[in-house]
mmCIF file of C-alpha atoms in Angstrom:
data_model
loop_
_atom_site.group_PDB
_atom_site.id
_atom_site.type_symbol
_atom_site.label_atom_id
_atom_site.label_comp_id
_atom_site.label_asym_id
_atom_site.label_seq_id
_atom_site.Cartn_x
_atom_site.Cartn_y
_atom_site.Cartn_z
ATOM 1 C CA MET L 1 27.619 14.334 -183.678
ATOM 2 C CA TYR L 2 25.978 16.350 -180.929
ATOM 3 C CA GLN L 3 25.442 19.511 -180.464
ATOM 4 C CA GLU L 4 26.803 21.139 -177.793
ATOM 5 C CA GLN L 5 27.336 23.899 -175.783
ATOM 6 C CA ARG L 6 29.681 24.593 -172.618
ATOM 7 C CA PHE L 7 29.721 27.583 -170.136
ATOM 8 C CA SER L 8 31.351 27.552 -166.467
ATOM 9 C CA TYR L 9 28.240 26.214 -164.008
ATOM 10 C CA GLN L 10 25.125 29.010 -163.064
ATOM 11 C CA THR L 11 22.103 28.083 -162.178
ATOM 12 C CA PHE L 12 19.288 31.154 -163.203
ATOM 13 C CA SER L 13 15.816 31.679 -161.922
ATOM 14 C CA SER L 14 13.255 31.763 -164.731
ATOM 15 C CA GLU L 15 13.196 35.170 -165.575
ATOM 16 C CA TYR L 16 9.777 34.955 -167.283
ATOM 17 C CA SER L 17 8.259 33.533 -163.588
ATOM 18 C CA VAL L 18 9.777 32.328 -160.592
ATOM 19 C CA LYS L 19 11.993 35.598 -160.611
ATOM 20 C CA ASP L 20 9.112 37.967 -160.976
ATOM 21 C CA LEU L 21 5.997 35.414 -159.056
ATOM 22 C CA THR L 22 8.427 34.755 -155.919
ATOM 23 C CA ARG L 23 7.425 38.355 -154.345
ATOM 24 C CA THR L 24 3.764 37.543 -155.546
ATOM 25 C CA ILE L 25 0.828 37.008 -153.325
ATOM 26 C CA LEU L 26 -1.806 35.214 -154.980
ATOM 27 C CA LEU L 27 -5.184 35.249 -152.796
ATOM 28 C CA THR L 28 -7.277 33.931 -155.642
ATOM 29 C CA ALA L 29 -9.606 31.564 -156.995
ATOM 30 C CA VAL L 30 -9.573 31.232 -160.281
ATOM 31 C CA PHE L 31 -12.443 30.704 -162.849
ATOM 32 C CA ALA L 32 -13.119 27.264 -163.638
ATOM 33 C CA LEU L 33 -12.623 25.569 -167.292
ATOM 34 C CA PHE L 34 -14.887 22.921 -166.981
ATOM 35 C CA GLY L 35 -18.651 22.034 -165.773
ATOM 36 C CA CYS L 36 -18.986 26.066 -165.261
ATOM 37 C CA THR L 37 -21.608 29.363 -166.539
ATOM 38 C CA GLN L 38 -20.197 30.782 -170.242
ATOM 39 C CA MET L 39 -18.460 34.187 -169.734
ATOM 40 C CA HIS L 40 -18.528 35.063 -173.167
ATOM 41 C CA PRO L 41 -19.937 33.719 -176.240
ATOM 42 C CA ALA L 42 -17.056 34.447 -178.528
ATOM 43 C CA HIS L 43 -14.769 33.449 -175.798
ATOM 44 C CA GLN L 44 -15.174 30.276 -174.101
ATOM 45 C CA SER L 45 -12.386 28.658 -171.838
ATOM 46 C CA GLY L 46 -9.613 27.820 -173.846
ATOM 47 C CA GLU L 47 -10.588 28.611 -177.211
ATOM 48 C CA GLU L 48 -8.475 29.719 -179.820
ATOM 49 C CA THR L 49 -9.701 31.664 -182.126
ATOM 50 C CA SER L 50 -6.547 32.488 -184.742
ATOM 51 C CA VAL L 51 -4.424 29.258 -185.933
ATOM 52 C CA SER L 52 -2.094 30.981 -186.303
ATOM 53 C CA GLY L 53 -1.188 32.406 -182.717
ATOM 54 C CA PRO L 54 0.387 34.049 -181.081
ATOM 55 C CA TYR L 55 -1.047 31.833 -178.416
ATOM 56 C CA GLN L 56 -0.327 30.639 -174.591
ATOM 57 C CA ALA L 57 0.472 27.549 -174.347
ATOM 58 C CA THR L 58 1.973 28.341 -170.453
ATOM 59 C CA GLY L 59 -1.614 29.709 -169.510
ATOM 60 C CA PHE L 60 -1.434 32.701 -166.686
ATOM 61 C CA LYS L 61 -1.363 33.441 -163.255
ATOM 62 C CA ILE L 62 -2.590 35.779 -161.237
ATOM 63 C CA GLY L 63 -0.955 37.571 -158.521
ATOM 64 C CA GLU L 64 -0.522 40.587 -155.666
ATOM 65 C CA VAL L 65 -4.081 40.336 -155.390
ATOM 66 C CA SER L 66 -5.018 43.074 -152.986
ATOM 67 C CA ALA L 67 -8.449 44.966 -152.210
ATOM 68 C CA THR L 68 -8.424 47.442 -155.095
ATOM 69 C CA ASP L 69 -5.470 45.782 -157.207
ATOM 70 C CA ALA L 70 -4.556 42.832 -158.776
ATOM 71 C CA LEU L 71 -1.837 41.275 -160.930
ATOM 72 C CA ILE L 72 -1.722 39.152 -164.321
ATOM 73 C CA TRP L 73 1.339 37.059 -165.742
ATOM 74 C CA THR L 74 1.003 35.504 -169.077
ATOM 75 C CA ARG L 75 3.633 34.560 -171.929
ATOM 76 C CA LEU L 76 3.115 34.267 -175.148
ATOM 77 C CA THR L 77 3.777 30.706 -177.229
ATOM 78 C CA ARG L 78 3.808 29.784 -180.604
ATOM 79 C CA SER L 79 2.188 27.110 -180.649
ATOM 80 C CA ALA L 80 -1.063 26.144 -179.351
ATOM 81 C CA THR L 81 0.589 22.804 -177.592
ATOM 82 C CA ARG L 82 3.442 21.904 -175.932
ATOM 83 C CA VAL L 83 6.812 19.927 -178.066
ATOM 84 C CA SER L 84 5.416 16.080 -177.967
ATOM 85 C CA ASP L 85 6.753 13.742 -174.676
ATOM 86 C CA LYS L 86 7.856 11.220 -177.381
ATOM 87 C CA GLN L 87 10.727 13.935 -179.181
ATOM 88 C CA PRO L 88 14.626 13.825 -177.279
ATOM 89 C CA MET L 89 16.194 15.281 -173.932
ATOM 90 C CA PRO L 90 19.106 17.257 -173.587
ATOM 91 C CA ILE L 91 22.104 15.472 -172.938
ATOM 92 C CA ILE L 92 23.652 17.000 -169.598
ATOM 93 C CA ARG L 93 27.293 15.920 -169.150
ATOM 94 C CA TYR L 94 29.726 17.754 -166.041
ATOM 95 C CA ARG L 95 33.482 18.133 -166.396
ATOM 96 C CA ASN L 96 35.779 16.847 -163.471
ATOM 97 C CA PRO L 97 37.876 20.035 -163.179
ATOM 98 C CA ASP L 98 41.089 17.706 -161.898
ATOM 99 C CA THR L 99 40.446 15.050 -164.235
ATOM 100 C CA ALA L 100 38.456 16.710 -167.250
ATOM 101 C CA GLU L 101 36.513 13.372 -166.762
ATOM 102 C CA LEU L 102 32.617 14.106 -168.838
ATOM 103 C CA ILE L 103 30.651 12.139 -166.277
ATOM 104 C CA GLU L 104 26.915 11.884 -166.186
ATOM 105 C CA GLY L 105 25.567 13.300 -162.374
ATOM 106 C CA PRO L 106 24.660 13.998 -160.315
ATOM 107 C CA GLU L 107 22.784 16.929 -160.949
ATOM 108 C CA SER L 108 22.604 18.691 -158.178
ATOM 109 C CA LEU L 109 26.181 19.937 -158.664
ATOM 110 C CA THR L 110 25.517 24.355 -157.096
ATOM 111 C CA PRO L 111 27.673 27.253 -158.915
ATOM 112 C CA ASN L 112 29.527 26.661 -154.978
ATOM 113 C CA VAL L 113 31.573 23.045 -156.552
ATOM 114 C CA GLY L 114 35.335 24.477 -157.923
ATOM 115 C CA ASN L 115 35.327 24.938 -161.355
ATOM 116 C CA TRP L 116 32.955 22.138 -162.146
ATOM 117 C CA GLU L 117 31.694 23.082 -166.699
ATOM 118 C CA SER L 118 28.586 21.709 -167.583
ATOM 119 C CA VAL L 119 28.123 20.635 -171.079
ATOM 120 C CA CYS L 120 24.402 20.325 -172.614
ATOM 121 C CA ARG L 121 24.530 18.314 -175.316
ATOM 122 C CA TYR L 122 21.405 18.583 -177.804
ATOM 123 C CA PRO L 123 20.332 15.077 -180.201
ATOM 124 C CA PRO L 124 20.779 15.181 -183.740
ATOM 125 C CA GLY L 125 17.829 16.848 -185.704
ATOM 126 C CA THR L 126 16.777 18.921 -182.064
ATOM 127 C CA THR L 127 17.199 21.970 -180.459
ATOM 128 C CA ILE L 128 16.012 24.201 -177.335
ATOM 129 C CA ASP L 129 12.873 24.862 -179.453
ATOM 130 C CA THR L 130 12.003 20.907 -180.413
ATOM 131 C CA ILE L 131 13.028 18.559 -176.721
ATOM 132 C CA GLU L 132 10.515 17.075 -175.220
ATOM 133 C CA GLY L 133 7.917 19.643 -173.958
ATOM 134 C CA ALA L 134 9.372 22.262 -175.215
ATOM 135 C CA VAL L 135 6.542 25.181 -175.762
ATOM 136 C CA PRO L 136 8.497 28.149 -177.915
ATOM 137 C CA GLY L 137 8.059 31.881 -176.832
ATOM 138 C CA ALA L 138 6.138 34.618 -178.977
ATOM 139 C CA PRO L 139 6.709 38.212 -180.183
ATOM 140 C CA GLY L 140 2.408 39.753 -179.595
ATOM 141 C CA GLN L 141 0.247 41.941 -177.825
ATOM 142 C CA VAL L 142 -1.531 41.194 -174.476
ATOM 143 C CA ARG L 143 -4.795 42.564 -173.021
ATOM 144 C CA VAL L 144 -6.532 41.818 -170.209
ATOM 145 C CA ARG L 145 -10.912 42.385 -170.249
ATOM 146 C CA PHE L 146 -12.093 42.124 -166.173
ATOM 147 C CA ARG L 147 -15.522 43.156 -165.036
ATOM 148 C CA PRO L 148 -17.120 42.320 -161.388
ATOM 149 C CA VAL L 149 -19.732 38.454 -162.049
ATOM 150 C CA ASN L 150 -22.789 39.175 -163.071
ATOM 151 C CA GLN L 151 -21.903 42.461 -164.229
ATOM 152 C CA ARG L 152 -21.980 42.974 -167.987
ATOM 153 C CA ALA L 153 -19.786 45.804 -169.095
ATOM 154 C CA TRP L 154 -16.111 44.569 -169.658
ATOM 155 C CA ARG L 155 -12.947 47.093 -168.618
ATOM 156 C CA SER L 156 -10.195 46.810 -169.923
ATOM 157 C CA THR L 157 -6.809 46.992 -170.684
ATOM 158 C CA GLU L 158 -4.808 48.150 -173.131
ATOM 159 C CA TRP L 159 -2.825 46.177 -175.109
ATOM 160 C CA THR L 160 0.884 46.025 -174.670
ATOM 161 C CA ASN L 161 3.692 44.151 -176.270
ATOM 162 C CA VAL L 162 5.198 40.957 -174.370
ATOM 163 C CA ASP L 163 9.167 41.746 -173.607
ATOM 164 C CA THR L 164 10.923 39.378 -175.955
ATOM 165 C CA VAL L 165 13.545 39.852 -173.703
ATOM 166 C CA ARG L 166 12.061 38.025 -170.640
ATOM 167 C CA ASP L 167 10.399 35.346 -172.714
ATOM 168 C CA PHE L 168 7.898 36.560 -174.110
ATOM 169 C CA THR L 169 6.132 36.627 -171.092
ATOM 170 C CA ARG L 170 3.695 40.461 -170.216
ATOM 171 C CA GLN L 171 2.797 41.317 -166.105
ATOM 172 C CA VAL L 172 -0.248 42.854 -166.589
ATOM 173 C CA ARG L 173 -1.163 44.769 -163.563
ATOM 174 C CA LEU L 174 -5.828 45.759 -162.658
ATOM 175 C CA SER L 175 -6.753 48.624 -160.528
ATOM 176 C CA ALA L 176 -9.654 50.249 -158.928
ATOM 177 C CA LEU L 177 -11.226 47.350 -158.548
ATOM 178 C CA LYS L 178 -13.922 46.899 -155.571
ATOM 179 C CA PRO L 179 -12.640 45.187 -152.043
ATOM 180 C CA ALA L 180 -13.917 41.326 -151.430
ATOM 181 C CA THR L 181 -15.717 40.753 -154.934
ATOM 182 C CA HIS L 182 -15.530 37.740 -157.496
ATOM 183 C CA TYR L 183 -13.897 38.958 -160.646
ATOM 184 C CA GLU L 184 -13.985 37.696 -164.445
ATOM 185 C CA ILE L 185 -10.769 37.965 -166.358
ATOM 186 C CA VAL L 186 -10.696 36.726 -170.196
ATOM 187 C CA VAL L 187 -6.541 37.106 -171.190
ATOM 188 C CA GLU L 188 -5.955 37.867 -174.774
ATOM 189 C CA ALA L 189 -3.119 37.600 -177.370
ATOM 190 C CA SER L 190 -3.161 39.297 -181.065
ATOM 191 C CA THR L 191 0.377 39.793 -183.682
ATOM 192 C CA ALA L 192 2.120 42.362 -182.856
ATOM 193 C CA GLU L 193 0.658 44.098 -186.585
ATOM 194 C CA ASN L 194 -2.886 43.893 -185.495
ATOM 195 C CA THR L 195 -5.387 43.718 -182.561
ATOM 196 C CA ALA L 196 -7.096 41.029 -184.396
ATOM 197 C CA VAL L 197 -7.353 37.672 -181.074
ATOM 198 C CA SER L 198 -5.349 35.116 -181.583
ATOM 199 C CA SER L 199 -5.735 33.322 -178.467
ATOM 200 C CA SER L 200 -7.823 34.061 -174.828
ATOM 201 C CA LEU L 201 -8.156 32.443 -171.892
ATOM 202 C CA GLU L 202 -9.914 32.450 -169.113
ATOM 203 C CA GLY L 203 -10.063 33.318 -165.645
ATOM 204 C CA ARG L 204 -11.624 34.702 -162.188
ATOM 205 C CA PHE L 205 -10.330 35.333 -159.052
ATOM 206 C CA ARG L 206 -11.811 37.555 -155.978
ATOM 207 C CA THR L 207 -10.009 40.270 -155.044
ATOM 208 C CA ALA L 208 -8.946 40.324 -150.272
ATOM 209 C CA PRO L 209 -11.525 42.109 -147.958
ATOM 210 C CA LEU L 210 -10.106 45.600 -146.870
ATOM 211 C CA ALA L 211 -7.670 44.868 -143.624
ATOM 212 C CA ASP L 212 -10.067 45.202 -140.924
ATOM 213 C CA ASP L 213 -13.260 42.947 -142.344
ATOM 214 C CA PRO L 214 -12.176 38.794 -141.354
ATOM 215 C CA ALA L 215 -12.766 36.499 -143.725
ATOM 216 C CA SER L 216 -12.996 33.347 -143.384
ATOM 217 C CA ILE L 217 -9.679 31.918 -145.403
ATOM 218 C CA VAL L 218 -9.335 28.141 -146.693
ATOM 219 C CA PHE L 219 -5.818 27.323 -148.344
ATOM 220 C CA ALA L 220 -3.502 24.090 -149.464
ATOM 221 C CA VAL L 221 -0.399 24.010 -149.017
ATOM 222 C CA SER L 222 2.401 21.311 -150.591
ATOM 223 C CA SER L 223 6.380 22.024 -152.252
ATOM 224 C CA CYS L 224 8.614 19.596 -154.299
ATOM 225 C CA GLN L 225 7.105 19.267 -157.777
ATOM 226 C CA GLU L 226 8.680 17.405 -159.533
ATOM 227 C CA TYR L 227 8.464 16.853 -163.560
ATOM 228 C CA ARG L 228 10.156 13.484 -163.579
ATOM 229 C CA HIS L 229 7.188 11.975 -160.513
ATOM 230 C CA GLN L 230 3.735 13.404 -162.172
ATOM 231 C CA ASP L 231 1.054 10.435 -161.135
ATOM 232 C CA ALA L 232 -1.824 12.183 -163.404
ATOM 233 C CA PRO L 233 -2.448 9.766 -166.145
ATOM 234 C CA GLU L 234 -3.049 12.643 -168.318
ATOM 235 C CA GLY L 235 -0.167 14.487 -167.808
ATOM 236 C CA GLY L 236 0.773 16.428 -164.130
ATOM 237 C CA PHE L 237 -0.500 15.840 -161.229
ATOM 238 C CA LYS L 238 -3.392 14.256 -159.402
ATOM 239 C CA ILE L 239 -2.709 17.093 -156.319
ATOM 240 C CA TYR L 240 -4.018 19.917 -158.334
ATOM 241 C CA PRO L 241 -7.946 18.853 -159.011
ATOM 242 C CA ALA L 242 -7.489 17.454 -155.476
ATOM 243 C CA ILE L 243 -7.628 20.724 -154.269
ATOM 244 C CA LEU L 244 -10.005 22.370 -156.961
ATOM 245 C CA GLU L 245 -11.828 19.800 -154.855
ATOM 246 C CA LEU L 246 -11.821 21.991 -152.119
ATOM 247 C CA ASN L 247 -12.502 25.358 -152.872
ATOM 248 C CA PRO L 248 -9.398 26.906 -150.871
ATOM 249 C CA ASP L 249 -8.679 30.843 -152.421
ATOM 250 C CA PHE L 250 -5.644 30.321 -152.134
ATOM 251 C CA PHE L 251 -2.538 27.728 -153.205
ATOM 252 C CA VAL L 252 1.128 28.036 -151.401
ATOM 253 C CA ASN L 253 4.476 26.498 -153.125
ATOM 254 C CA THR L 254 6.728 26.286 -150.632
ATOM 255 C CA GLY L 255 10.018 25.108 -152.948
ATOM 256 C CA ASP L 256 11.574 22.544 -154.946
ATOM 257 C CA ILE L 257 8.948 24.345 -158.020
ATOM 258 C CA VAL L 258 10.621 23.123 -161.305
ATOM 259 C CA TYR L 259 14.388 21.802 -159.706
ATOM 260 C CA TYR L 260 16.553 24.210 -161.607
ATOM 261 C CA ASP L 261 19.357 22.091 -160.703
ATOM 262 C CA ARG L 262 18.175 19.329 -162.022
ATOM 263 C CA SER L 263 17.998 20.455 -165.932
ATOM 264 C CA ALA L 264 19.132 24.651 -166.154
ATOM 265 C CA LYS L 265 22.416 24.970 -166.854
ATOM 266 C CA ASN L 266 21.733 27.699 -168.505
ATOM 267 C CA LEU L 267 19.831 30.428 -169.303
ATOM 268 C CA GLU L 268 16.835 28.749 -171.938
ATOM 269 C CA LEU L 269 17.815 25.584 -170.549
ATOM 270 C CA ALA L 270 16.119 27.451 -167.315
ATOM 271 C CA ARG L 271 12.903 29.151 -169.213
ATOM 272 C CA TRP L 272 12.324 25.100 -170.830
ATOM 273 C CA VAL L 273 12.655 23.802 -167.453
ATOM 274 C CA TRP L 274 9.874 26.249 -166.085
ATOM 275 C CA ALA L 275 7.581 26.360 -170.120
ATOM 276 C CA ARG L 276 7.384 22.271 -169.944
ATOM 277 C CA MET L 277 6.554 22.532 -165.778
ATOM 278 C CA PHE L 278 3.574 24.745 -166.787
ATOM 279 C CA SER L 279 2.160 24.020 -169.833
ATOM 280 C CA LEU L 280 1.078 20.068 -168.017
ATOM 281 C CA PRO L 281 -2.582 19.860 -168.774
ATOM 282 C CA THR L 282 -2.829 19.471 -164.844
ATOM 283 C CA ASN L 283 -1.157 22.255 -164.300
ATOM 284 C CA LEU L 284 -2.142 25.083 -166.527
ATOM 285 C CA ALA L 285 -5.658 24.525 -165.237
ATOM 286 C CA PHE L 286 -4.822 24.656 -161.533
ATOM 287 C CA HIS L 287 -3.366 28.042 -162.160
ATOM 288 C CA ARG L 288 -6.476 29.077 -164.268
ATOM 289 C CA GLN L 289 -8.491 28.642 -161.462
ATOM 290 C CA VAL L 290 -6.718 29.375 -157.884
ATOM 291 C CA GLY L 291 -4.122 31.496 -156.585
ATOM 292 C CA SER L 292 -0.870 30.623 -155.570
ATOM 293 C CA TYR L 293 2.102 32.285 -153.414
ATOM 294 C CA PHE L 294 5.581 30.790 -155.228
ATOM 295 C CA ILE L 295 8.552 30.588 -152.690
ATOM 296 C CA LYS L 296 11.992 29.735 -153.861
ATOM 297 C CA ALA L 297 13.847 26.730 -152.438
ATOM 298 C CA ASP L 298 17.771 25.994 -153.268
ATOM 299 C CA HIS L 299 16.614 23.601 -155.866
ATOM 300 C CA GLU L 300 16.082 27.151 -157.730
ATOM 301 C CA THR L 301 17.996 29.545 -156.275
ATOM 302 C CA GLY L 302 21.423 27.489 -156.021
ATOM 303 C CA LEU L 303 22.519 29.399 -153.347
ATOM 304 C CA ARG L 304 24.255 27.646 -150.562
ATOM 305 C CA GLU L 305 22.306 25.607 -147.899
ATOM 306 C CA TYR L 306 22.772 24.512 -144.356
ATOM 307 C CA SER L 307 22.413 22.150 -142.265
ATOM 308 C CA THR L 308 21.867 21.764 -138.425
ATOM 309 C CA GLY L 309 22.233 18.520 -136.613
ATOM 310 C CA ALA L 310 20.128 16.609 -134.971
ATOM 311 C CA ALA L 311 19.326 17.258 -131.203
ATOM 312 C CA SER L 312 21.496 14.350 -130.386
ATOM 313 C CA ASP L 313 23.473 12.068 -132.185
ATOM 314 C CA GLU L 314 21.675 8.995 -131.105
ATOM 315 C CA HIS L 315 18.656 10.906 -133.552
ATOM 316 C CA ALA L 316 21.219 11.866 -136.649
ATOM 317 C CA ASP L 317 20.395 9.941 -139.573
ATOM 318 C CA GLY L 318 18.810 10.302 -143.119
ATOM 319 C CA TRP L 319 22.084 9.830 -144.710
ATOM 320 C CA SER L 320 24.909 8.362 -144.999
ATOM 321 C CA GLN L 321 28.263 9.441 -143.962
ATOM 322 C CA GLU L 322 29.231 7.249 -146.414
ATOM 323 C CA ASP L 323 27.669 9.144 -149.705
ATOM 324 C CA VAL L 324 29.699 12.286 -150.172
ATOM 325 C CA ARG L 325 28.672 14.527 -153.469
ATOM 326 C CA PRO L 326 30.460 16.866 -154.984
ATOM 327 C CA GLU L 327 27.933 19.255 -154.086
ATOM 328 C CA HIS L 328 29.117 19.167 -150.213
ATOM 329 C CA ARG L 329 31.786 21.087 -149.029
ATOM 330 C CA TYR L 330 31.664 19.804 -145.231
ATOM 331 C CA LEU L 331 29.621 17.164 -144.631
ATOM 332 C CA ASN L 332 29.109 15.302 -140.852
ATOM 333 C CA VAL L 333 26.174 13.650 -139.419
ATOM 334 C CA VAL L 334 26.273 13.725 -135.801
ATOM 335 C CA GLY L 335 23.778 15.762 -133.844
ATOM 336 C CA GLY L 336 24.455 19.419 -132.843
ATOM 337 C CA PHE L 337 23.828 22.654 -134.241
ATOM 338 C CA LEU L 338 24.430 26.642 -136.122
ATOM 339 C CA THR L 339 25.440 29.213 -135.492
ATOM 340 C CA VAL L 340 25.423 32.094 -137.427
ATOM 341 C CA THR L 341 27.432 34.983 -136.597
ATOM 342 C CA THR L 342 27.391 39.050 -138.810
ATOM 343 C CA GLU L 343 30.212 41.488 -138.080
ATOM 344 C CA ARG L 344 31.122 44.287 -139.884
ATOM 345 C CA SER L 345 34.876 44.067 -138.230
ATOM 346 C CA THR L 346 36.977 44.978 -141.641
ATOM 347 C CA GLY L 347 34.661 47.128 -143.315
ATOM 348 C CA ALA L 348 32.911 44.640 -144.912
ATOM 349 C CA PRO L 349 30.057 42.590 -143.914
ATOM 350 C CA ALA L 350 30.894 39.071 -143.293
ATOM 351 C CA LEU L 351 28.525 36.258 -142.033
ATOM 352 C CA ILE L 352 29.980 33.549 -140.489
ATOM 353 C CA LEU L 353 28.548 30.116 -140.013
ATOM 354 C CA ARG L 354 30.235 27.233 -137.520
ATOM 355 C CA HIS L 355 28.395 23.923 -136.772
ATOM 356 C CA HIS L 356 28.581 22.215 -132.888
ATOM 357 C CA ASP L 357 28.594 18.902 -132.039
ATOM 358 C CA VAL L 358 26.571 18.442 -129.138
ATOM 359 C CA ASP L 359 29.434 19.851 -126.306
ATOM 360 C CA GLY L 360 29.408 22.677 -127.895
ATOM 361 C CA ASN L 361 32.792 22.189 -129.750
ATOM 362 C CA MET L 362 32.953 23.923 -133.073
ATOM 363 C CA LEU L 363 33.356 21.570 -135.927
ATOM 364 C CA ASN L 364 33.524 23.013 -138.816
ATOM 365 C CA GLU L 365 33.714 27.468 -139.413
ATOM 366 C CA ASP L 366 32.741 29.177 -143.492
ATOM 367 C CA ARG L 367 33.153 33.071 -143.345
ATOM 368 C CA LEU L 368 31.184 34.789 -146.681
ATOM 369 C CA VAL L 369 32.448 38.089 -146.827
ATOM 370 C CA ALA L 370 30.817 41.139 -149.458
ATOM 371 C CA ASN L 371 32.352 41.786 -152.284
#
């Protein structure tokens, strides 16, 4: 027998990561994990100082770096490592609202497709905490110690409890920093009952220069990080160590970070999807060594997506007209353009989107009125 969870289909943004980091401006380079100068004898990179936890198996990220401030995001975990890739996966099916038949896909069904219902089943003997790649969270406290590189004195934030409602995460702001300065940091964890350090992770970042101080900047850009298409031998993606070789100032992920619409059919699965991705070896190491901009795309938001046609019918391709899927509210592989009108004719704001062919004839109209 399978454990079964049923719910009307919704796509959730992970409360502990994407939602918080969408607005995050990361202009940093995090301290290299290997082959670098040791920071503190009691806190070597990746060292876990307790066998009982809590730990930081999903790493940390550094964001919103300005000339004087930075925001540190971390999450406490029950174990020092993720669940084995040999564990089973959840089984997700979709119930056709017309026939009640359970079908295998498509994976990218969105909340805008009628009354489709997704059904998640966990194989016997498994739960959300024991499926493949799971990284269960844990309560506890965190603090951040920081100092300019090559200085002896450390500053430290207060111990702060993680938010158990937001998947055991916490954001810690560092203030009164010096502009254009390299900082070392140590993110430490402990239980809620005492402040004995149970785990510590190291990092480094550089504050932004002042607004009127010209600076040379190098950054890297990528997108479309699909978990099932990993290419690094030990797990993860080869691009991340390759990017680090170029020593960028920051990294921009322009969306499709985790493909929530594939598996995130409820909140706990959304959190599993995120933690599974960012506990991969290359991803965890990368984001401790370079800061990032995270931008949501359609696979993270579950929002409606409107496409515009090519400039001519002859150039319209890339999709088969016969390949109509449940998520398609309108599909017409032709040239043309899209117009968008905003109005408030009835008191409520409305957005009207119209597809036109190459001659300007309207082919489709979609009207969205605010509640």
